[in-house]
């Protein structure tokens, strides 16, 4: 390499146009969970391609399903195999793409498939079917306990969501329709919906009900970014310019 040169034949990991960013895709146009690094007049941004589990408007804040951690424990399954787990009360197709881990083997303590995981290929209201190429080594069975870990699925954020469970701010002009695919911003400057309250520039932001709100005394494990402007409590449109920081999140565990 010539003296002083730092790059050769520079390329891009990903490329998007505005038609992609504004996508509200019934059929995914690329692998769900894809990360894109782009830049515009606001600076560099990192986007993530997610599947909406409800309809979201532009500026909404979304999180992984499964409570504040984006993780759901499903105890006492009623049947299973090396590639399936049965439990009633599921929402069809909403579990697709989640990681499924067995954390307790009911009939043989500590033995396989305890500690193993697969990925859910699809689900009905009662049966979760695993990817055929990633089966459990031993069949799941009655009363085994499993954990479902969110990946690219997006639902409305909620107060108390940990930053590592927050997906990002919806950026497409038409939002994302329930069960469709689209882009959220996980890092960089953007406009977002804010909780109706006074905010001070430079102040921390955390997840609230489909919006960002003031961090106040919340621990850094909840912080999703900072606000870049003062926001008055009487502002008619509850939006503002923010810098989201979810790639990686500010913190990943409990309060230090």
Short mmCIF file of C-alpha atoms in Angstrom, two decimals:
data_model
loop_
_atom_site.label_atom_id
_atom_site.label_comp_id
_atom_site.label_asym_id
_atom_site.label_seq_id
_atom_site.Cartn_x
_atom_site.Cartn_y
_atom_site.Cartn_z
CA UNK A 1 0.00 0.00 0.00
CA UNK A 2 1.33 3.45 -0.90
CA UNK A 3 2.65 5.63 1.88
CA UNK A 4 -0.14 7.64 3.49
CA UNK A 5 -3.00 5.56 2.06
CA UNK A 6 -5.46 4.11 4.56
CA UNK A 7 -8.08 2.61 2.22
CA UNK A 8 -8.15 0.79 -1.09
CA UNK A 9 -11.21 0.28 -3.30
CA UNK A 10 -13.58 1.54 -0.61
CA UNK A 11 -17.08 0.05 -0.67
CA UNK A 12 -20.19 -0.05 1.51
CA UNK A 13 -21.54 -2.77 3.75
CA UNK A 14 -25.10 -1.84 2.83
CA UNK A 15 -26.83 0.59 0.51
CA UNK A 16 -30.31 2.10 0.84
CA UNK A 17 -32.37 4.61 -1.08
CA UNK A 18 -35.29 6.64 0.27
CA UNK A 19 -37.74 4.14 -1.21
CA UNK A 20 -36.11 1.51 1.00
CA UNK A 21 -36.11 3.67 4.13
CA UNK A 22 -39.79 4.52 3.59
CA UNK A 23 -40.67 0.88 3.00
CA UNK A 24 -43.73 -0.73 4.59
CA UNK A 25 -43.19 -4.17 3.16
CA UNK A 26 -45.72 -7.00 3.36
CA UNK A 27 -43.01 -9.28 1.97
CA UNK A 28 -39.53 -8.61 3.37
CA UNK A 29 -37.16 -7.12 0.80
CA UNK A 30 -34.12 -8.35 2.71
CA UNK A 31 -33.28 -10.46 5.74
CA UNK A 32 -35.18 -9.26 8.82
CA UNK A 33 -32.78 -7.84 11.39
CA UNK A 34 -30.44 -6.43 8.75
CA UNK A 35 -28.40 -3.42 9.90
CA UNK A 36 -27.73 -0.54 7.49
CA UNK A 37 -25.22 2.26 8.02
CA UNK A 38 -26.17 5.39 6.08
CA UNK A 39 -25.47 9.11 6.21
CA UNK A 40 -27.39 12.25 5.26
CA UNK A 41 -27.45 15.93 6.21
CA UNK A 42 -27.99 14.97 9.87
CA UNK A 43 -24.86 12.83 9.93
CA UNK A 44 -24.31 9.07 10.14
CA UNK A 45 -27.25 6.87 11.10
CA UNK A 46 -27.66 3.17 11.84
CA UNK A 47 -30.96 1.57 10.85
CA UNK A 48 -32.45 -1.86 11.53
CA UNK A 49 -35.00 -3.78 9.44
CA UNK A 50 -37.73 -5.07 11.76
CA UNK A 51 -41.08 -6.83 11.65
CA UNK A 52 -43.93 -4.87 13.26
CA UNK A 53 -46.20 -6.76 15.66
CA UNK A 54 -48.58 -3.76 15.66
CA UNK A 55 -49.03 -0.73 13.43
CA UNK A 56 -46.48 2.02 14.14
CA UNK A 57 -46.34 5.60 12.87
CA UNK A 58 -43.20 7.50 11.95
CA UNK A 59 -41.46 8.71 15.10
CA UNK A 60 -42.85 5.95 17.33
CA UNK A 61 -40.45 4.14 19.65
CA UNK A 62 -40.49 0.35 19.40
CA UNK A 63 -39.12 -2.48 21.55
CA UNK A 64 -38.68 -6.23 21.36
CA UNK A 65 -41.65 -8.25 22.69
CA UNK A 66 -41.30 -9.97 26.04
CA UNK A 67 -41.58 -7.37 28.78
CA UNK A 68 -38.92 -4.87 29.78
CA UNK A 69 -36.05 -7.22 28.82
CA UNK A 70 -37.38 -8.41 25.47
CA UNK A 71 -37.40 -11.90 26.97
CA UNK A 72 -40.40 -14.14 27.75
CA UNK A 73 -40.38 -17.30 29.84
CA UNK A 74 -42.92 -19.90 28.71
CA UNK A 75 -43.29 -22.52 31.43
CA UNK A 76 -44.77 -26.00 31.34
CA UNK A 77 -45.13 -26.63 27.64
CA UNK A 78 -47.72 -29.31 26.88
CA UNK A 79 -45.80 -31.22 24.19
CA UNK A 80 -42.63 -31.02 22.18
CA UNK A 81 -40.12 -32.60 19.83
CA UNK A 82 -36.62 -31.77 18.64
CA UNK A 83 -38.16 -29.14 16.37
CA UNK A 84 -41.33 -27.99 18.12
CA UNK A 85 -42.84 -26.74 21.37
CA UNK A 86 -46.56 -26.67 22.14
CA UNK A 87 -48.22 -24.06 24.34
CA UNK A 88 -51.64 -22.50 23.79
CA UNK A 89 -52.27 -18.77 23.82
CA UNK A 90 -49.63 -17.73 21.28
CA UNK A 91 -50.32 -15.21 18.51
CA UNK A 92 -49.84 -16.85 15.12
CA UNK A 93 -46.63 -15.79 13.33
CA UNK A 94 -45.51 -13.38 16.07
CA UNK A 95 -42.86 -15.77 17.43
CA UNK A 96 -41.10 -16.31 14.09
CA UNK A 97 -37.44 -15.38 14.34
CA UNK A 98 -37.22 -15.49 18.13
CA UNK A 99 -34.53 -17.52 19.85
CA UNK A 100 -35.99 -20.45 21.81
CA UNK A 101 -33.89 -21.77 24.69
CA UNK A 102 -34.74 -24.63 27.06
CA UNK A 103 -33.87 -23.54 30.58
CA UNK A 104 -35.41 -26.42 32.54
CA UNK A 105 -35.85 -30.07 31.62
CA UNK A 106 -38.73 -31.25 33.77
CA UNK A 107 -38.23 -35.03 33.51
CA UNK A 108 -34.42 -35.24 33.76
CA UNK A 109 -32.93 -32.38 35.75
CA UNK A 110 -29.99 -30.74 34.04
CA UNK A 111 -29.96 -33.07 31.04
CA UNK A 112 -30.34 -32.07 27.38
CA UNK A 113 -32.11 -30.22 25.91
CA UNK A 114 -31.60 -27.97 28.94
CA UNK A 115 -29.12 -25.26 27.99
CA UNK A 116 -29.69 -25.71 24.24
CA UNK A 117 -31.39 -23.29 21.86
CA UNK A 118 -32.98 -23.11 18.44
CA UNK A 119 -34.66 -20.41 16.35
CA UNK A 120 -38.39 -20.37 15.70
CA UNK A 121 -39.23 -20.66 12.00
CA UNK A 122 -42.95 -19.99 12.52
CA UNK A 123 -45.83 -20.56 14.89
CA UNK A 124 -49.56 -21.13 15.14
CA UNK A 125 -51.69 -20.20 18.16
CA UNK A 126 -50.33 -23.28 19.95
CA UNK A 127 -47.26 -24.73 18.21
CA UNK A 128 -43.84 -23.12 17.75
CA UNK A 129 -41.88 -24.82 14.96
CA UNK A 130 -38.08 -24.59 15.06
CA UNK A 131 -35.69 -24.19 12.15
CA UNK A 132 -35.11 -27.68 10.76
CA UNK A 133 -31.37 -27.06 10.46
CA UNK A 134 -31.07 -26.21 14.18
CA UNK A 135 -32.94 -28.92 16.12
CA UNK A 136 -32.58 -29.67 19.81
CA UNK A 137 -30.45 -32.76 20.45
CA UNK A 138 -33.21 -34.28 22.59
CA UNK A 139 -36.95 -33.72 22.20
CA UNK A 140 -38.64 -31.07 24.30
CA UNK A 141 -41.30 -32.70 26.48
CA UNK A 142 -44.31 -32.02 28.71
CA UNK A 143 -43.63 -29.47 31.47
CA UNK A 144 -40.25 -28.36 30.08
CA UNK A 145 -39.67 -24.62 30.43
CA UNK A 146 -38.44 -22.46 27.56
CA UNK A 147 -37.30 -18.88 27.10
CA UNK A 148 -38.19 -16.80 24.03
CA UNK A 149 -35.71 -14.05 23.19
CA UNK A 150 -36.73 -11.27 20.81
CA UNK A 151 -34.56 -10.49 17.79
CA UNK A 152 -36.08 -8.43 14.95
CA UNK A 153 -39.72 -8.23 16.19
CA UNK A 154 -41.03 -4.76 17.14
CA UNK A 155 -43.93 -3.77 19.38
CA UNK A 156 -44.75 -0.48 21.11
CA UNK A 157 -42.15 0.46 23.71
CA UNK A 158 -43.17 0.75 27.35
CA UNK A 159 -42.05 2.57 30.47
CA UNK A 160 -39.19 0.64 32.09
CA UNK A 161 -37.91 -1.08 28.94
CA UNK A 162 -34.19 -1.77 29.15
CA UNK A 163 -32.17 -0.10 26.41
CA UNK A 164 -30.95 -3.46 25.10
CA UNK A 165 -34.61 -4.41 24.47
CA UNK A 166 -35.49 -1.19 22.61
CA UNK A 167 -35.51 -1.62 18.82
CA UNK A 168 -35.51 2.04 17.75
CA UNK A 169 -37.46 4.93 16.25
CA UNK A 170 -39.66 4.27 13.20
CA UNK A 171 -38.34 6.39 10.31
CA UNK A 172 -40.47 5.47 7.27
CA UNK A 173 -42.86 8.18 6.08
CA UNK A 174 -45.86 5.81 6.19
CA UNK A 175 -44.76 4.04 9.36
CA UNK A 176 -44.95 0.23 9.47
CA UNK A 177 -48.22 -1.68 9.25
CA UNK A 178 -48.93 -4.61 11.58
CA UNK A 179 -47.08 -7.73 10.34
CA UNK A 180 -45.13 -5.72 7.75
CA UNK A 181 -41.42 -4.96 7.64
CA UNK A 182 -39.70 -1.60 7.79
CA UNK A 183 -36.84 0.44 9.22
CA UNK A 184 -36.18 1.85 12.68
CA UNK A 185 -33.24 4.03 13.64
CA UNK A 186 -31.00 2.64 16.35
CA UNK A 187 -28.23 5.22 16.37
CA UNK A 188 -27.62 8.82 15.33
CA UNK A 189 -29.66 12.01 15.13
CA UNK A 190 -33.35 11.83 14.24
CA UNK A 191 -36.75 13.29 15.04
CA UNK A 192 -38.78 11.24 17.52
CA UNK A 193 -42.05 11.34 19.42
CA UNK A 194 -41.58 12.49 23.01
CA UNK A 195 -43.57 12.20 26.20
CA UNK A 196 -45.60 15.32 26.94
CA UNK A 197 -43.26 16.90 29.48
CA UNK A 198 -40.48 19.46 29.69
CA UNK A 199 -37.08 18.24 28.53
CA UNK A 200 -33.68 19.90 28.74
CA UNK A 201 -31.10 19.58 25.98
CA UNK A 202 -28.40 17.09 26.82
CA UNK A 203 -30.73 15.21 29.15
CA UNK A 204 -31.02 11.44 29.05
CA UNK A 205 -33.96 9.74 27.35
CA UNK A 206 -35.61 6.43 28.20
CA UNK A 207 -38.45 4.37 26.78
CA UNK A 208 -42.03 5.23 27.61
CA UNK A 209 -45.37 4.28 26.01
CA UNK A 210 -44.42 4.31 22.32
CA UNK A 211 -42.30 7.44 22.92
CA UNK A 212 -39.10 8.66 24.52
CA UNK A 213 -39.27 10.37 27.91
CA UNK A 214 -36.94 12.05 30.39
CA UNK A 215 -34.54 9.68 32.15
CA UNK A 216 -34.77 11.51 35.45
CA UNK A 217 -33.25 9.21 38.07
CA UNK A 218 -33.45 6.09 35.88
CA UNK A 219 -30.26 4.03 35.68
CA UNK A 220 -28.09 4.05 32.60
CA UNK A 221 -29.31 0.56 31.68
CA UNK A 222 -32.56 2.27 30.58
CA UNK A 223 -30.99 5.14 28.65
CA UNK A 224 -31.79 5.18 24.92
CA UNK A 225 -30.09 8.47 24.01
CA UNK A 226 -30.20 12.19 24.69
CA UNK A 227 -32.34 15.12 23.62
CA UNK A 228 -30.59 17.78 21.55
CA UNK A 229 -32.99 20.65 22.30
CA UNK A 230 -35.07 22.09 25.08
CA UNK A 231 -38.68 20.91 24.85
CA UNK A 232 -41.40 22.94 26.53
CA UNK A 233 -44.15 21.15 28.41
CA UNK A 234 -46.79 23.04 26.42
CA UNK A 235 -45.40 22.18 22.98
CA UNK A 236 -48.32 21.21 20.75
CA UNK A 237 -46.50 18.51 18.79
CA UNK A 238 -44.74 16.15 21.18
CA UNK A 239 -41.69 15.67 18.97
CA UNK A 240 -38.08 16.77 19.08
CA UNK A 241 -34.59 16.26 17.71
CA UNK A 242 -32.75 13.51 19.58
CA UNK A 243 -29.68 11.33 19.33
CA UNK A 244 -30.55 7.69 19.88
CA UNK A 245 -27.82 5.39 21.14
CA UNK A 246 -28.98 1.80 20.87
CA UNK A 247 -26.12 0.26 18.85
CA UNK A 248 -24.92 -0.80 21.31
CA UNK A 249 -27.25 0.39 24.07
CA UNK A 250 -25.83 2.59 26.80
CA UNK A 251 -25.99 -0.21 29.34
CA UNK A 252 -26.83 -3.90 29.27
CA UNK A 253 -27.39 -4.92 32.87
CA UNK A 254 -28.99 -3.66 36.04
CA UNK A 255 -28.04 -0.51 37.89
CA UNK A 256 -24.30 -0.62 38.71
#
